[in-house]
C-alpha cells in the first residue's frame, strides 16, 4: 500500500513522548471513529504515551457505542497542541471545522475517498479509493505493524458495516477484510450490527417522524423519462429523509437543511450507481457553491457549507437530470 513504508519510518523516528492526535470529520460516523480508535490502539501498542482523538463538532448517535472501546480521550473540537496529526476518513480540512490545524504540523492522511483537486497538504497520504471504508485501510496497516486485537477488530468491522450500508456497497476487497477479521475472532456480524444500530428514544423517534412528515410536505418531484428525482428541505435528519424517499419510489433523493449552516444529503438507487452515477463527485462540486465541502460514495453522499442551499440543490438536480437523460 502506497505510503505504508514511509509511515513506518516516520513513526519509528518519533520519541515515545511525542504528542499525537487523531482527527475525525464532523458528525463522526463509525468508519471515521472506529478507524481512529483502532489506530490509537496501534499507537499505544507501539509505546506512544500521549495519544488522543478529536472530533469536529459532534459524534453521530449511531457511533457512540464505539466510545466504550477507546483507551484514549475522545474530545470534541479540541485545541491542538500536538505536532503530529492523523486525519482519518476525511478528504478536506473544511470537514474538520472549527478545529484549527497549527502550521508546521506533521500531517498523515488515511482515507478511502477519491482525492480532491486540492487535497489536504500531508506529509504522508495513504489513500485507496478502491476500498469501501477507511476501516479496511487501517486493518491493512495494523497487519503490516503485526498488531491486531479484538477491540480494534470490532470497531473496524463496525466501520465497514456502517460505511457499506450493511454490505450494500461492498466489493471483493471488503469481504476479504471481513473474512480475515471473522476468521480471527468469534464475534458475530449481528453483534457488530448492534454496535452501529440507531440510538433511539421517545423524543428522538418523534423528532424523526416530524422531520419525515415535513420532508414529504415540502418535497418537489422532478421527472426525467421513467426516473424520479425528489428534493426537499428539513431542519434535521436529511439522510433519513433521503432513505424514506427511495423507499417511497424515488430513484434519486436530495434533501437539504439550513439550520446551523447548510447541509445536503443525497441518495440514489443501486442500479443508477451501476450505470455510472456518482453522487460523491457531484457533492465535491457542490462544496464551492455552498462555501464548504462535499463528497462521499457513489450512491450516498453529502455536503456541508454556509450558504446557497437553493442554488446547490438546483445544480444537483440539473446534473442528475443530465445523467438520467443518457440512461436507457
PDB file of C-alpha atoms in Angstrom, residues 104-230:
ATOM      1  CA  UNK A 104       4.268  23.233  10.674  1.00  0.00           C
ATOM      2  CA  UNK A 105       2.339  20.170  11.874  1.00  0.00           C
ATOM      3  CA  UNK A 106       3.242  16.738  10.548  1.00  0.00           C
ATOM      4  CA  UNK A 107       0.001  15.586   8.900  1.00  0.00           C
ATOM      5  CA  UNK A 108      -0.775  11.993   7.934  1.00  0.00           C
ATOM      6  CA  UNK A 109      -3.973  11.300   5.974  1.00  0.00           C
ATOM      7  CA  UNK A 110      -5.613   7.857   5.914  1.00  0.00           C
ATOM      8  CA  UNK A 111      -8.714   7.812   3.729  1.00  0.00           C
ATOM      9  CA  UNK A 112     -10.697   5.880   1.138  1.00  0.00           C
ATOM     10  CA  UNK A 113     -12.334   8.794  -0.672  1.00  0.00           C
ATOM     11  CA  UNK A 114     -11.166   9.938  -4.093  1.00  0.00           C
ATOM     12  CA  UNK A 115      -8.578  12.684  -3.646  1.00  0.00           C
ATOM     13  CA  UNK A 116      -9.873  16.144  -4.498  1.00  0.00           C
ATOM     14  CA  UNK A 117      -8.215  18.707  -6.755  1.00  0.00           C
ATOM     15  CA  UNK A 118      -6.939  20.435  -3.606  1.00  0.00           C
ATOM     16  CA  UNK A 119      -6.164  17.564  -1.222  1.00  0.00           C
ATOM     17  CA  UNK A 120      -5.192  18.019   2.406  1.00  0.00           C
ATOM     18  CA  UNK A 121      -1.490  19.006   2.452  1.00  0.00           C
ATOM     19  CA  UNK A 122       0.006  15.948   4.119  1.00  0.00           C
ATOM     20  CA  UNK A 123       3.485  14.660   4.790  1.00  0.00           C
ATOM     21  CA  UNK A 124       2.159  11.140   4.251  1.00  0.00           C
ATOM     22  CA  UNK A 125      -1.041  10.195   2.389  1.00  0.00           C
ATOM     23  CA  UNK A 126      -2.388   6.662   2.483  1.00  0.00           C
ATOM     24  CA  UNK A 127      -5.440   6.909   0.247  1.00  0.00           C
ATOM     25  CA  UNK A 128      -7.117   3.989  -1.524  1.00  0.00           C
ATOM     26  CA  UNK A 129     -10.429   4.772  -3.294  1.00  0.00           C
ATOM     27  CA  UNK A 130     -10.832   1.095  -4.216  1.00  0.00           C
ATOM     28  CA  UNK A 131     -11.692   0.450  -0.563  1.00  0.00           C
ATOM     29  CA  UNK A 132     -15.278   0.863   0.590  1.00  0.00           C
ATOM     30  CA  UNK A 133     -14.217   2.161   4.005  1.00  0.00           C
ATOM     31  CA  UNK A 134     -11.227   3.693   5.757  1.00  0.00           C
ATOM     32  CA  UNK A 135     -11.514   0.874   8.300  1.00  0.00           C
ATOM     33  CA  UNK A 136     -10.281  -1.586   5.658  1.00  0.00           C
ATOM     34  CA  UNK A 137      -7.149   0.505   5.096  1.00  0.00           C
ATOM     35  CA  UNK A 138      -6.488   0.722   8.835  1.00  0.00           C
ATOM     36  CA  UNK A 139      -6.888  -3.061   9.103  1.00  0.00           C
ATOM     37  CA  UNK A 140      -4.202  -3.499   6.436  1.00  0.00           C
ATOM     38  CA  UNK A 141      -1.915  -1.116   8.329  1.00  0.00           C
ATOM     39  CA  UNK A 142      -2.429  -2.978  11.607  1.00  0.00           C
ATOM     40  CA  UNK A 143      -1.391  -6.197   9.874  1.00  0.00           C
ATOM     41  CA  UNK A 144       1.735  -4.523   8.480  1.00  0.00           C
ATOM     42  CA  UNK A 145       2.676  -3.487  12.022  1.00  0.00           C
ATOM     43  CA  UNK A 146       1.904  -7.042  13.203  1.00  0.00           C
ATOM     44  CA  UNK A 147      -0.701  -5.784  15.659  1.00  0.00           C
ATOM     45  CA  UNK A 148      -4.314  -6.899  15.865  1.00  0.00           C
ATOM     46  CA  UNK A 149      -6.588  -7.140  18.880  1.00  0.00           C
ATOM     47  CA  UNK A 150     -10.250  -7.953  19.363  1.00  0.00           C
ATOM     48  CA  UNK A 151     -11.398  -4.435  20.288  1.00  0.00           C
ATOM     49  CA  UNK A 152      -9.726  -2.937  17.215  1.00  0.00           C
ATOM     50  CA  UNK A 153     -11.211  -5.664  15.028  1.00  0.00           C
ATOM     51  CA  UNK A 154     -14.702  -4.957  16.391  1.00  0.00           C
ATOM     52  CA  UNK A 155     -14.636  -1.199  15.826  1.00  0.00           C
ATOM     53  CA  UNK A 156     -13.138  -1.623  12.352  1.00  0.00           C
ATOM     54  CA  UNK A 157     -15.779  -4.162  11.387  1.00  0.00           C
ATOM     55  CA  UNK A 158     -18.407  -1.754  12.731  1.00  0.00           C
ATOM     56  CA  UNK A 159     -16.971   0.917  10.442  1.00  0.00           C
ATOM     57  CA  UNK A 160     -17.125  -1.437   7.464  1.00  0.00           C
ATOM     58  CA  UNK A 161     -20.725  -2.481   8.170  1.00  0.00           C
ATOM     59  CA  UNK A 162     -21.792   1.146   8.518  1.00  0.00           C
ATOM     60  CA  UNK A 163     -19.943   2.610   5.542  1.00  0.00           C
ATOM     61  CA  UNK A 164     -21.081  -0.141   3.175  1.00  0.00           C
ATOM     62  CA  UNK A 165     -24.685   0.245   4.382  1.00  0.00           C
ATOM     63  CA  UNK A 166     -24.797  -3.330   5.690  1.00  0.00           C
ATOM     64  CA  UNK A 167     -22.656  -4.538   2.740  1.00  0.00           C
ATOM     65  CA  UNK A 168     -24.862  -3.000   0.021  1.00  0.00           C
ATOM     66  CA  UNK A 169     -21.826  -1.164  -1.367  1.00  0.00           C
ATOM     67  CA  UNK A 170     -19.267  -3.854  -0.515  1.00  0.00           C
ATOM     68  CA  UNK A 171     -16.797  -5.261  -3.023  1.00  0.00           C
ATOM     69  CA  UNK A 172     -14.459  -8.255  -3.064  1.00  0.00           C
ATOM     70  CA  UNK A 173     -11.836  -6.397  -1.007  1.00  0.00           C
ATOM     71  CA  UNK A 174     -14.468  -5.629   1.620  1.00  0.00           C
ATOM     72  CA  UNK A 175     -15.403  -9.273   2.017  1.00  0.00           C
ATOM     73  CA  UNK A 176     -11.750 -10.323   2.131  1.00  0.00           C
ATOM     74  CA  UNK A 177     -11.210  -7.998   5.099  1.00  0.00           C
ATOM     75  CA  UNK A 178     -14.395  -9.212   6.792  1.00  0.00           C
ATOM     76  CA  UNK A 179     -13.305 -12.832   6.278  1.00  0.00           C
ATOM     77  CA  UNK A 180      -9.902 -12.147   7.832  1.00  0.00           C
ATOM     78  CA  UNK A 181     -11.453 -10.492  10.889  1.00  0.00           C
ATOM     79  CA  UNK A 182     -14.172 -13.106  11.372  1.00  0.00           C
ATOM     80  CA  UNK A 183     -11.617 -15.882  10.940  1.00  0.00           C
ATOM     81  CA  UNK A 184      -9.586 -14.495  13.849  1.00  0.00           C
ATOM     82  CA  UNK A 185     -12.364 -13.762  16.332  1.00  0.00           C
ATOM     83  CA  UNK A 186     -15.580 -15.453  17.390  1.00  0.00           C
ATOM     84  CA  UNK A 187     -17.987 -12.486  17.479  1.00  0.00           C
ATOM     85  CA  UNK A 188     -20.920 -12.420  15.056  1.00  0.00           C
ATOM     86  CA  UNK A 189     -21.952  -9.917  12.402  1.00  0.00           C
ATOM     87  CA  UNK A 190     -25.191  -9.468  14.344  1.00  0.00           C
ATOM     88  CA  UNK A 191     -23.190  -8.315  17.364  1.00  0.00           C
ATOM     89  CA  UNK A 192     -21.345  -5.784  15.206  1.00  0.00           C
ATOM     90  CA  UNK A 193     -24.549  -4.525  13.593  1.00  0.00           C
ATOM     91  CA  UNK A 194     -25.941  -3.907  17.062  1.00  0.00           C
ATOM     92  CA  UNK A 195     -22.945  -1.664  17.803  1.00  0.00           C
ATOM     93  CA  UNK A 196     -23.951   0.696  14.982  1.00  0.00           C
ATOM     94  CA  UNK A 197     -27.729   0.335  15.238  1.00  0.00           C
ATOM     95  CA  UNK A 198     -29.617   3.641  15.526  1.00  0.00           C
ATOM     96  CA  UNK A 199     -29.802   5.013  19.060  1.00  0.00           C
ATOM     97  CA  UNK A 200     -33.407   5.950  19.737  1.00  0.00           C
ATOM     98  CA  UNK A 201     -35.661   7.171  22.496  1.00  0.00           C
ATOM     99  CA  UNK A 202     -39.212   8.505  22.520  1.00  0.00           C
ATOM    100  CA  UNK A 203     -38.177  12.121  21.873  1.00  0.00           C
ATOM    101  CA  UNK A 204     -35.796  11.138  19.073  1.00  0.00           C
ATOM    102  CA  UNK A 205     -38.415   8.986  17.393  1.00  0.00           C
ATOM    103  CA  UNK A 206     -40.953  11.811  17.492  1.00  0.00           C
ATOM    104  CA  UNK A 207     -38.413  14.261  16.046  1.00  0.00           C
ATOM    105  CA  UNK A 208     -37.631  11.823  13.236  1.00  0.00           C
ATOM    106  CA  UNK A 209     -41.306  11.327  12.420  1.00  0.00           C
ATOM    107  CA  UNK A 210     -41.877  15.074  12.294  1.00  0.00           C
ATOM    108  CA  UNK A 211     -38.826  15.571  10.073  1.00  0.00           C
ATOM    109  CA  UNK A 212     -40.033  12.913   7.623  1.00  0.00           C
ATOM    110  CA  UNK A 213     -43.563  14.321   7.515  1.00  0.00           C
ATOM    111  CA  UNK A 214     -42.224  17.830   6.872  1.00  0.00           C
ATOM    112  CA  UNK A 215     -39.883  16.489   4.197  1.00  0.00           C
ATOM    113  CA  UNK A 216     -42.856  14.861   2.459  1.00  0.00           C
ATOM    114  CA  UNK A 217     -44.916  18.033   2.809  1.00  0.00           C
ATOM    115  CA  UNK A 218     -42.177  20.129   1.186  1.00  0.00           C
ATOM    116  CA  UNK A 219     -40.989  17.688  -1.449  1.00  0.00           C
ATOM    117  CA  UNK A 220     -40.694  18.571  -5.111  1.00  0.00           C
ATOM    118  CA  UNK A 221     -40.786  15.913  -7.815  1.00  0.00           C
ATOM    119  CA  UNK A 222     -38.677  16.103 -10.972  1.00  0.00           C
ATOM    120  CA  UNK A 223     -39.412  13.507 -13.650  1.00  0.00           C
ATOM    121  CA  UNK A 224     -36.868  12.556 -16.311  1.00  0.00           C
ATOM    122  CA  UNK A 225     -38.050   9.846 -18.703  1.00  0.00           C
ATOM    123  CA  UNK A 226     -39.008   6.947 -16.404  1.00  0.00           C
ATOM    124  CA  UNK A 227     -36.916   8.248 -13.488  1.00  0.00           C
ATOM    125  CA  UNK A 228     -37.995  10.308 -10.472  1.00  0.00           C
ATOM    126  CA  UNK A 229     -35.831  12.797  -8.567  1.00  0.00           C
ATOM    127  CA  UNK A 230     -37.229  14.056  -5.258  1.00  0.00           C
TER     128      UNK A 230
END
